[in-house]
PDB file of N, CA and C in Angstrom:
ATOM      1  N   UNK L   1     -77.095  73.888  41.956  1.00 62.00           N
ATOM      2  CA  UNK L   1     -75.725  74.323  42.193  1.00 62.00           C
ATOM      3  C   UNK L   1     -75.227  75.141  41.016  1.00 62.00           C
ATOM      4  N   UNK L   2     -73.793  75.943  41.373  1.00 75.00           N
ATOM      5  CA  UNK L   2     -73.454  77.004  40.440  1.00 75.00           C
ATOM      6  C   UNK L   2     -72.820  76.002  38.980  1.00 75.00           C
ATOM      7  N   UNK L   3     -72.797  76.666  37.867  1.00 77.00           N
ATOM      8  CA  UNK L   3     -71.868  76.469  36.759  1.00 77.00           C
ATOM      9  C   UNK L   3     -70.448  75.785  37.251  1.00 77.00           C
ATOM     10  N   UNK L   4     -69.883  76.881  38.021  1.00 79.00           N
ATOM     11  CA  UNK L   4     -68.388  76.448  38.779  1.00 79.00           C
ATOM     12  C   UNK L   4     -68.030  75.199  38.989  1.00 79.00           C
ATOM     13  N   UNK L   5     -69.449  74.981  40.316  1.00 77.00           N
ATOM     14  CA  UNK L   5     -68.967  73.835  41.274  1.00 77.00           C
ATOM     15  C   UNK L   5     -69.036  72.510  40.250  1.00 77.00           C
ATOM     16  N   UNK L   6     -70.224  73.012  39.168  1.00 81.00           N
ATOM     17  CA  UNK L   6     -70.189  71.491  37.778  1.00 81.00           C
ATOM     18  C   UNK L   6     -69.379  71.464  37.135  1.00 81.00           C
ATOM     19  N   UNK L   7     -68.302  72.759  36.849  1.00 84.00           N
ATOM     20  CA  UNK L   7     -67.416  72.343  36.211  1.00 84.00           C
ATOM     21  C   UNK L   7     -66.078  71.944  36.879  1.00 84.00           C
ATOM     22  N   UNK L   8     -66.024  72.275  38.035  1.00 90.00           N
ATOM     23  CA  UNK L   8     -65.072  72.196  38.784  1.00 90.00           C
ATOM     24  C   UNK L   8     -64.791  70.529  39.458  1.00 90.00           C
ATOM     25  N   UNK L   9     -65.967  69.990  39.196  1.00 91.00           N
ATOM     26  CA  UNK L   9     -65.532  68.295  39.709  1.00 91.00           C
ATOM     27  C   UNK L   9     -65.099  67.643  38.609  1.00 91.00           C
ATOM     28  N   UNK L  10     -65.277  67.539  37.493  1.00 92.00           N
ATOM     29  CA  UNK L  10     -63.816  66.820  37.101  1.00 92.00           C
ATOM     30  C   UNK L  10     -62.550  66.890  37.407  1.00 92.00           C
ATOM     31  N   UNK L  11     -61.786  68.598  37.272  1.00 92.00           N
ATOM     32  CA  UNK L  11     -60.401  68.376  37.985  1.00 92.00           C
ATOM     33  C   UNK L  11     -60.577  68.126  39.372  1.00 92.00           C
ATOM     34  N   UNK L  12     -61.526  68.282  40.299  1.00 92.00           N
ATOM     35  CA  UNK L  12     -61.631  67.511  41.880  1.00 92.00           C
ATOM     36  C   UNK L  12     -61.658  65.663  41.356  1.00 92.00           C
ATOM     37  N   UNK L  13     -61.989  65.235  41.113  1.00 94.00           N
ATOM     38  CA  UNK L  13     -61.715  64.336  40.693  1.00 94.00           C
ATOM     39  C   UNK L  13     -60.269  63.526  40.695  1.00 94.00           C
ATOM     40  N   UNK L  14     -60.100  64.169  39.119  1.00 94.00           N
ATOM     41  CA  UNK L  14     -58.598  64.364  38.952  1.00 94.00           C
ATOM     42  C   UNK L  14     -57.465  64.610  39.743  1.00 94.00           C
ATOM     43  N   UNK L  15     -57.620  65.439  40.555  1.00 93.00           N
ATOM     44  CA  UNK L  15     -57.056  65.506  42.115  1.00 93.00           C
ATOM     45  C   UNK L  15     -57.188  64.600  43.094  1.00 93.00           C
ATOM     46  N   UNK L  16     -58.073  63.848  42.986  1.00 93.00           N
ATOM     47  CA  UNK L  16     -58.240  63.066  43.921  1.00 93.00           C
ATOM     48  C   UNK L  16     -57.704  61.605  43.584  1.00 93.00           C
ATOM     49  N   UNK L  17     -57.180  61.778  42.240  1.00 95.00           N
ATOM     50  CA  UNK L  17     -56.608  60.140  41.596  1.00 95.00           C
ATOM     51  C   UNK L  17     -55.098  61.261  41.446  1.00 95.00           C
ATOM     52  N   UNK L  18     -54.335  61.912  41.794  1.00 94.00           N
ATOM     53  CA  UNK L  18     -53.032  62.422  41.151  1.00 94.00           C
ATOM     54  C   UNK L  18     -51.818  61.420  40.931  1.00 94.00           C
ATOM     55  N   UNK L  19     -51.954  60.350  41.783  1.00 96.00           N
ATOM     56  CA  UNK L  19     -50.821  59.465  41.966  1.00 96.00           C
ATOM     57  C   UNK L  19     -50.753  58.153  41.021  1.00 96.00           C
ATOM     58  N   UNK L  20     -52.504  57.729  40.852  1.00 95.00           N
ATOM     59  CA  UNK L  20     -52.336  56.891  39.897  1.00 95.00           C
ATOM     60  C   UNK L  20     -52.203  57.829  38.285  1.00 95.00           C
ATOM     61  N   UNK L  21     -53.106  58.942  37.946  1.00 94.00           N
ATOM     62  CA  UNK L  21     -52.664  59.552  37.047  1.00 94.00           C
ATOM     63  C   UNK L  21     -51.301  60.008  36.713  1.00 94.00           C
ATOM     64  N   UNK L  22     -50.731  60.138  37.632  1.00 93.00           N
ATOM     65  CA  UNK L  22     -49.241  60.542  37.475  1.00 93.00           C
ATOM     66  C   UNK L  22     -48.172  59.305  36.840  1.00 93.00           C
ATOM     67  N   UNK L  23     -48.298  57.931  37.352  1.00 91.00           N
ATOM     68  CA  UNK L  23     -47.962  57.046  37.156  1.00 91.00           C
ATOM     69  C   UNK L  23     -48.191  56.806  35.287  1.00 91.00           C
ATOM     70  N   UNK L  24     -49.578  56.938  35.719  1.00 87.00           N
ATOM     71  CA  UNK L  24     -50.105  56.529  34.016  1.00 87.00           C
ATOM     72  C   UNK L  24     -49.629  56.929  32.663  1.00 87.00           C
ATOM     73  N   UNK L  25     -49.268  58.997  33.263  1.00 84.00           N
ATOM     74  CA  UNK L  25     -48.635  59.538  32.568  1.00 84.00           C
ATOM     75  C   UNK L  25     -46.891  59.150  31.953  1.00 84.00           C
ATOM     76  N   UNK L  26     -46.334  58.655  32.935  1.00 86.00           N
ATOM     77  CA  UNK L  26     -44.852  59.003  33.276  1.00 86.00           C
ATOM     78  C   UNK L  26     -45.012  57.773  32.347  1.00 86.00           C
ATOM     79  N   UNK L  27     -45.506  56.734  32.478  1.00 83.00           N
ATOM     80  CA  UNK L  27     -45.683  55.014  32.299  1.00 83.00           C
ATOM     81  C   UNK L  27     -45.846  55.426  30.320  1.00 83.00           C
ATOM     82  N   UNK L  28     -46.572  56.374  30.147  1.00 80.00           N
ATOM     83  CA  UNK L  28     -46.983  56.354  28.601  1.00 80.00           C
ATOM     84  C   UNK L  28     -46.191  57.128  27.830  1.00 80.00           C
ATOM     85  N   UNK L  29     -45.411  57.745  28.731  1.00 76.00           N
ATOM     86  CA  UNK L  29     -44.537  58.489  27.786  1.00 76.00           C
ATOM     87  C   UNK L  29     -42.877  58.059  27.807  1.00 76.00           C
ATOM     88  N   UNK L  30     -43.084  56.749  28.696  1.00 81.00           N
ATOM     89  CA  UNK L  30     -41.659  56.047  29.019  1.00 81.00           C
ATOM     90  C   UNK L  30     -41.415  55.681  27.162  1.00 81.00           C
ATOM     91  N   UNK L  31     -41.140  56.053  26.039  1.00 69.00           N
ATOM     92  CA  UNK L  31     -40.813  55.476  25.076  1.00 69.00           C
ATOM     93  C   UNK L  31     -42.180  55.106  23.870  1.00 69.00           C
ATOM     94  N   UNK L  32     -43.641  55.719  24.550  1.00 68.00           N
ATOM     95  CA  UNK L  32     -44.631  54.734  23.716  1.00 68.00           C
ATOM     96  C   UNK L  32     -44.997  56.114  22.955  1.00 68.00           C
ATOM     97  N   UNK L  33     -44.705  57.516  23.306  1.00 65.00           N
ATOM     98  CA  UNK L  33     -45.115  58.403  22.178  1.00 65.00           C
ATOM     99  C   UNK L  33     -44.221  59.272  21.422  1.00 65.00           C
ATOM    100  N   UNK L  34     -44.479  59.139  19.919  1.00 68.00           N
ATOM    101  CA  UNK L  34     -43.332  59.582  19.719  1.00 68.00           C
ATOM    102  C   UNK L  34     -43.267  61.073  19.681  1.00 68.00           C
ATOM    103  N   UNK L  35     -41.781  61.632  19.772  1.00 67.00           N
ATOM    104  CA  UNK L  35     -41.474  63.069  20.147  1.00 67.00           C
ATOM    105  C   UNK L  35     -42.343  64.308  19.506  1.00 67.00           C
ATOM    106  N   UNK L  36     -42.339  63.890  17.851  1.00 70.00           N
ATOM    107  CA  UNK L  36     -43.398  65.074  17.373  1.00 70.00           C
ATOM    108  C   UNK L  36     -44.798  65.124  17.760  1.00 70.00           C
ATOM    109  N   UNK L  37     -45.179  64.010  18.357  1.00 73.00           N
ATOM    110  CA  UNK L  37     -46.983  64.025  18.809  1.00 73.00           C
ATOM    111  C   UNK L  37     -46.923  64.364  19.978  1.00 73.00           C
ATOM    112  N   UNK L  38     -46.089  64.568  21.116  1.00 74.00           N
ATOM    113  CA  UNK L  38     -46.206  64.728  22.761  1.00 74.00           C
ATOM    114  C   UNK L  38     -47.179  65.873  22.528  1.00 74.00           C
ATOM    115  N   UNK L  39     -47.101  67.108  22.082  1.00 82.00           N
ATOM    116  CA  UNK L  39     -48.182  68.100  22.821  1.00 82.00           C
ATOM    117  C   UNK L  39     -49.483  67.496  22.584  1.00 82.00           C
ATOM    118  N   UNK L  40     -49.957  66.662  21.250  1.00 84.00           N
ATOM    119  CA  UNK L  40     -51.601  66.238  20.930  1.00 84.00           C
ATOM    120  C   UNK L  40     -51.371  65.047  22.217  1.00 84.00           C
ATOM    121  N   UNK L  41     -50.512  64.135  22.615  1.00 82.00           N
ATOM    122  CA  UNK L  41     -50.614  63.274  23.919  1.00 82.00           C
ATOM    123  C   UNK L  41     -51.314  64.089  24.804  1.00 82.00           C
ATOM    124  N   UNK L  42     -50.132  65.196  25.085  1.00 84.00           N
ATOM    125  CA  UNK L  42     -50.116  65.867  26.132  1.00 84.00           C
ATOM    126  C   UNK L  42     -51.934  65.906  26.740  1.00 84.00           C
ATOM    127  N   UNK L  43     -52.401  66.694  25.537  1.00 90.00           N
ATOM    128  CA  UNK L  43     -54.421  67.373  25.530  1.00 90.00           C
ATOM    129  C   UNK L  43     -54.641  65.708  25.603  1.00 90.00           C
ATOM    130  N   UNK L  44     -54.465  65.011  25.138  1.00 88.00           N
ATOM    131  CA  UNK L  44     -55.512  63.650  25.100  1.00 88.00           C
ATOM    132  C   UNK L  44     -55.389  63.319  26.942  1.00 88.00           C
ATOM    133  N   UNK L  45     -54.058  62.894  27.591  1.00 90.00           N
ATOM    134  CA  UNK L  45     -54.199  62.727  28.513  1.00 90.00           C
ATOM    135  C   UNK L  45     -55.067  63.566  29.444  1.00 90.00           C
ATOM    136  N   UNK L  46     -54.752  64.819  29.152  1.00 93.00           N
ATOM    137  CA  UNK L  46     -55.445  65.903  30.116  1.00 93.00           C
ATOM    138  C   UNK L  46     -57.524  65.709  30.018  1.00 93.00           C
ATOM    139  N   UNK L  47     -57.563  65.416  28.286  1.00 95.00           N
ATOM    140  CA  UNK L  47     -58.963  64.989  28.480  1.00 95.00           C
ATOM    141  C   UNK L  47     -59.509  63.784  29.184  1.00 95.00           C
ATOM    142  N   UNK L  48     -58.345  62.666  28.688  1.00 93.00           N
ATOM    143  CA  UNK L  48     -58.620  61.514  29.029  1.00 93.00           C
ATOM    144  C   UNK L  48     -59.035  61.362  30.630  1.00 93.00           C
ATOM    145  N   UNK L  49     -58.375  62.243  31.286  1.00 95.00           N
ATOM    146  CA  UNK L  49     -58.356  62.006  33.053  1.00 95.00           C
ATOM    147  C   UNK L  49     -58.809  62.801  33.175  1.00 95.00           C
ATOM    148  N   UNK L  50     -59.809  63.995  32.701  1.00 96.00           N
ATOM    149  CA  UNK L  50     -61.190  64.927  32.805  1.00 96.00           C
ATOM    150  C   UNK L  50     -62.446  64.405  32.491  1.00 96.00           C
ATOM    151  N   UNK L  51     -62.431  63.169  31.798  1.00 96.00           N
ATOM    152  CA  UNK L  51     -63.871  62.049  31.563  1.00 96.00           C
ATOM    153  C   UNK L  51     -63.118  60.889  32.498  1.00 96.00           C
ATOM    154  N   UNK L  52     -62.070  60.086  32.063  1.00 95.00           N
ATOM    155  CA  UNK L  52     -62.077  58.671  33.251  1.00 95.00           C
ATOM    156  C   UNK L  52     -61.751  58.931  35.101  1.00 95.00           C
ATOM    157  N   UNK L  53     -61.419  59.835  35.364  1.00 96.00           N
ATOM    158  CA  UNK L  53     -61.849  60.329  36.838  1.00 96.00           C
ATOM    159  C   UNK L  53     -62.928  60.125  37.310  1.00 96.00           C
ATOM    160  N   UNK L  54     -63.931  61.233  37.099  1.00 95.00           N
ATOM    161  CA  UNK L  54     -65.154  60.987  37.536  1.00 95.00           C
ATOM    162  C   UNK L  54     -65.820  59.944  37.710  1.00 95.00           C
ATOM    163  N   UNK L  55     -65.509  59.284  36.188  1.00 96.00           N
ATOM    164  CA  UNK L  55     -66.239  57.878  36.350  1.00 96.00           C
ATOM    165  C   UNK L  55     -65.795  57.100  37.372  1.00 96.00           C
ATOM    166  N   UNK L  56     -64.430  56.875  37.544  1.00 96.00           N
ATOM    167  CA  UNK L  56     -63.669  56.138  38.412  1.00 96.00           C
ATOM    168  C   UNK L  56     -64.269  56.448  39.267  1.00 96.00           C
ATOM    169  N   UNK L  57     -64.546  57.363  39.989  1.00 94.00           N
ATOM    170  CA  UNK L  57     -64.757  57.706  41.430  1.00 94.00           C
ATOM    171  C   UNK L  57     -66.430  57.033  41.403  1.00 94.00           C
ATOM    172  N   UNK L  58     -67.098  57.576  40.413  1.00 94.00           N
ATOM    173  CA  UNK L  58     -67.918  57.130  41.148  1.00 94.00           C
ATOM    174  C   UNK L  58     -68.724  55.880  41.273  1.00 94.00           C
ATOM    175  N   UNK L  59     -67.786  55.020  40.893  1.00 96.00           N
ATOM    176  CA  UNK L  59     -67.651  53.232  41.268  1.00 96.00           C
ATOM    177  C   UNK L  59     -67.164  53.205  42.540  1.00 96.00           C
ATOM    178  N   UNK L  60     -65.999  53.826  42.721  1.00 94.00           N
ATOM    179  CA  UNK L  60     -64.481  53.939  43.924  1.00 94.00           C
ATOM    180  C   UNK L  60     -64.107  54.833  44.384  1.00 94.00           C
ATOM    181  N   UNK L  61     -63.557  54.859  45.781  1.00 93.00           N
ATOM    182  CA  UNK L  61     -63.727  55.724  46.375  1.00 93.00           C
ATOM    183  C   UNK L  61     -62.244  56.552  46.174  1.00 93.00           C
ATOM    184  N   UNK L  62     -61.074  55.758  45.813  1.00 93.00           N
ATOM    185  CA  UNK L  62     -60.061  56.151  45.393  1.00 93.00           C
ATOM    186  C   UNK L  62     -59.314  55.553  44.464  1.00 93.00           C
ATOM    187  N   UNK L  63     -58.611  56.122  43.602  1.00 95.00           N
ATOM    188  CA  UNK L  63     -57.660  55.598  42.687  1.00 95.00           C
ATOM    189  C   UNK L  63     -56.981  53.935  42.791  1.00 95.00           C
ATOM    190  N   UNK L  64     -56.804  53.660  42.120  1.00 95.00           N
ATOM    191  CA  UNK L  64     -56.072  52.130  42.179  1.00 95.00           C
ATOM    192  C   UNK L  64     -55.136  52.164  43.125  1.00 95.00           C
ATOM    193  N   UNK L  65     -54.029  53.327  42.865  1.00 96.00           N
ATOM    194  CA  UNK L  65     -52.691  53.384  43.523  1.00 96.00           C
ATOM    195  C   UNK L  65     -52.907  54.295  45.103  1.00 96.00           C
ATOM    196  N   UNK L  66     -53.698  55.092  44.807  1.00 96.00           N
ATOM    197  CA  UNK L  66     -54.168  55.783  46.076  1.00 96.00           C
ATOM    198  C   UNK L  66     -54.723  54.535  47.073  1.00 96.00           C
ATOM    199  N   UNK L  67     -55.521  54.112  46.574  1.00 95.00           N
ATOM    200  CA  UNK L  67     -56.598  52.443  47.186  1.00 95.00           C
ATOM    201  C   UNK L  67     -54.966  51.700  48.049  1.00 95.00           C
ATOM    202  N   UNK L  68     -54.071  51.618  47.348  1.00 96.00           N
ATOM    203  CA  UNK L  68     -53.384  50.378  47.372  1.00 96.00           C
ATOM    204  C   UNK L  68     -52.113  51.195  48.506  1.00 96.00           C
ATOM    205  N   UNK L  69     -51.904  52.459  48.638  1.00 96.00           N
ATOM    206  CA  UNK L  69     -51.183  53.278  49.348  1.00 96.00           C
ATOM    207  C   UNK L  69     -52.254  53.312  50.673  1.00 96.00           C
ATOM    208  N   UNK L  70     -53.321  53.497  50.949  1.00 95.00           N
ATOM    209  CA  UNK L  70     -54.281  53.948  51.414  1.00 95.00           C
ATOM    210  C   UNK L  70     -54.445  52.379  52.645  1.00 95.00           C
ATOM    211  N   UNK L  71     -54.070  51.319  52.045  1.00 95.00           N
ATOM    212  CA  UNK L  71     -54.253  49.810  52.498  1.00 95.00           C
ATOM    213  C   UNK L  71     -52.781  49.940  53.491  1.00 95.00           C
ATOM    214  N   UNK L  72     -51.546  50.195  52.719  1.00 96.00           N
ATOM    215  CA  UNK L  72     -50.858  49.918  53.347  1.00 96.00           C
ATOM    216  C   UNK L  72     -50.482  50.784  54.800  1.00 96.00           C
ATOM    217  N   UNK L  73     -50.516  51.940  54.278  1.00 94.00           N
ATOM    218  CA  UNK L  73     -50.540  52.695  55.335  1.00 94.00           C
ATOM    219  C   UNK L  73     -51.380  52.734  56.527  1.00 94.00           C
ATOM    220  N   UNK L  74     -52.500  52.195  56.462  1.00 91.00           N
ATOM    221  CA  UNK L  74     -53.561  51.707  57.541  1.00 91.00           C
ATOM    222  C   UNK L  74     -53.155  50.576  58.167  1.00 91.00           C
ATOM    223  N   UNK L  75     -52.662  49.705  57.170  1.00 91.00           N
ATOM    224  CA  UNK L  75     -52.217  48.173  57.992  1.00 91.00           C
ATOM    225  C   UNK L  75     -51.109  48.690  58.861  1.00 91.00           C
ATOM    226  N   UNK L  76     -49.932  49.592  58.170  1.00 91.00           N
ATOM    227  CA  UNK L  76     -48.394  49.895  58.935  1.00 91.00           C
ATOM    228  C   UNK L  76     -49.365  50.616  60.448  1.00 91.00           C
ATOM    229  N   UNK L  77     -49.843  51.480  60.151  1.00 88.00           N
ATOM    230  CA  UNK L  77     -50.438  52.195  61.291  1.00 88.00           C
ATOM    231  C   UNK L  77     -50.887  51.038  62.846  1.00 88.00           C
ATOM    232  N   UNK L  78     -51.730  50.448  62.096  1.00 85.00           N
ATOM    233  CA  UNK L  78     -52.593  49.315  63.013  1.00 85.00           C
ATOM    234  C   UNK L  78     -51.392  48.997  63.470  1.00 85.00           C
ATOM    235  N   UNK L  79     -50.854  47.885  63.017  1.00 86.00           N
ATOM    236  CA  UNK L  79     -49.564  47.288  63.526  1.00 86.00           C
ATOM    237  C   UNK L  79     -48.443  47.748  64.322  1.00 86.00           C
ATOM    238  N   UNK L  80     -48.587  49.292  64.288  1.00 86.00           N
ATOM    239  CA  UNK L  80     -47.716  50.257  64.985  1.00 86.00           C
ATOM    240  C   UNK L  80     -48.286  50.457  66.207  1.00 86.00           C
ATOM    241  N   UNK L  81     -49.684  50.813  65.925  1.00 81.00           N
ATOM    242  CA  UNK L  81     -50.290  51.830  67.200  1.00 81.00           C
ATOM    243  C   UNK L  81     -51.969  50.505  67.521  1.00 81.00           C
ATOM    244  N   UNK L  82     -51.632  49.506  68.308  1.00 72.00           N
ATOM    245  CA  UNK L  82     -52.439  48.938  68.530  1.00 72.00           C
ATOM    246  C   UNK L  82     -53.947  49.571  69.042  1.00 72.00           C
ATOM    247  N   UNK L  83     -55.210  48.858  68.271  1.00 69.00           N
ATOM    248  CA  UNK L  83     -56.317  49.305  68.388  1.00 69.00           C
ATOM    249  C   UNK L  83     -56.814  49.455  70.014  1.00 69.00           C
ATOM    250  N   UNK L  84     -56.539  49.172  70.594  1.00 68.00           N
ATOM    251  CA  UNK L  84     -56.614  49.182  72.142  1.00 68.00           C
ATOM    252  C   UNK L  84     -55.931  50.665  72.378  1.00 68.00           C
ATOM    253  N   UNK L  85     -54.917  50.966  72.102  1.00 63.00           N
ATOM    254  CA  UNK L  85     -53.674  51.824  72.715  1.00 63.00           C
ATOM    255  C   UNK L  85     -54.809  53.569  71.847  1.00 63.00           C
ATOM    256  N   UNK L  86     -54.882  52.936  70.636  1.00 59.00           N
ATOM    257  CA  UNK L  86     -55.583  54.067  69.995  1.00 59.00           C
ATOM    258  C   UNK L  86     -56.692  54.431  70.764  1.00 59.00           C
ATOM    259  N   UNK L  87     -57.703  53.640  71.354  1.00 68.00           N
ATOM    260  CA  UNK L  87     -59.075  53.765  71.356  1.00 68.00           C
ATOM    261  C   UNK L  87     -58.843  53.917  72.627  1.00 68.00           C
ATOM    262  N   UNK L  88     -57.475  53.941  73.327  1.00 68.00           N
ATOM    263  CA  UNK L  88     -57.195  55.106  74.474  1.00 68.00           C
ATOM    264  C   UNK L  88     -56.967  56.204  74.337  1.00 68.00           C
ATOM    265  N   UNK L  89     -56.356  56.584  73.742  1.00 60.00           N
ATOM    266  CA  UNK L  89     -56.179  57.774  73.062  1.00 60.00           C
ATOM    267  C   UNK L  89     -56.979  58.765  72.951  1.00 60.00           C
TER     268      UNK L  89
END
C-alpha cells in the first residue's frame, strides 16, 4: 500500500474515537493546564491521540464513549422497532 494510506490511519483512527477524544480534551483542560503551557498541551494531545488511537482500535472496535453511545442507541432502537416488525421490513 501507498505512503498516504500508512500515514493516513492514525488520523482515521482518531476519527473514529472523536467523541471520546473530545471529552478527554475538554475534561483536561477543565482547570488541569495551566494558561502559559496550552499550545505544548495543545501538540501533546494531538500526538497523544495519533499513537493511543490506533492502538485502541486495534484491541476495540470503538471508543469507550462511542462503545457506550453505540449500546444505547441499539437497545433504544430494539425496544422501539421490535425484532419481528424489523425482520419484516
Amino acid at each position: 500500500r501507498g505512503v498516504g494510506v500508512r500515514l493516513s490511519r492514525p488520523v482515521a483512527a482518531v476519527g473514529s474515537m472523536t467523541l471520546t477524544l473530545y471529552t478527554l480534551h475538554v475534561l483536561s483542560l477543565a482547570g488541569l493546564v495551566p494558561r502559559e503551557s496550552t499550545e505544548q498541551w495543545y501538540v501533546a494531545q494531538v500526538v497523544i491521540a495519533l499513537v493511543v488511537a490506533p492502538l485502541w482500535l486495534i484491541r476495540f472496535r470503538r471508543g469507550p464513549i462511542e462503545e457506550i453511545v453505540h449500546d444505547v442507541s441499539t437497545t433504544a432502537g430494539l425496544a422501539a422497532v421490535p425484532r419481528a416488525v424489523a425482520a419484516a421490513g
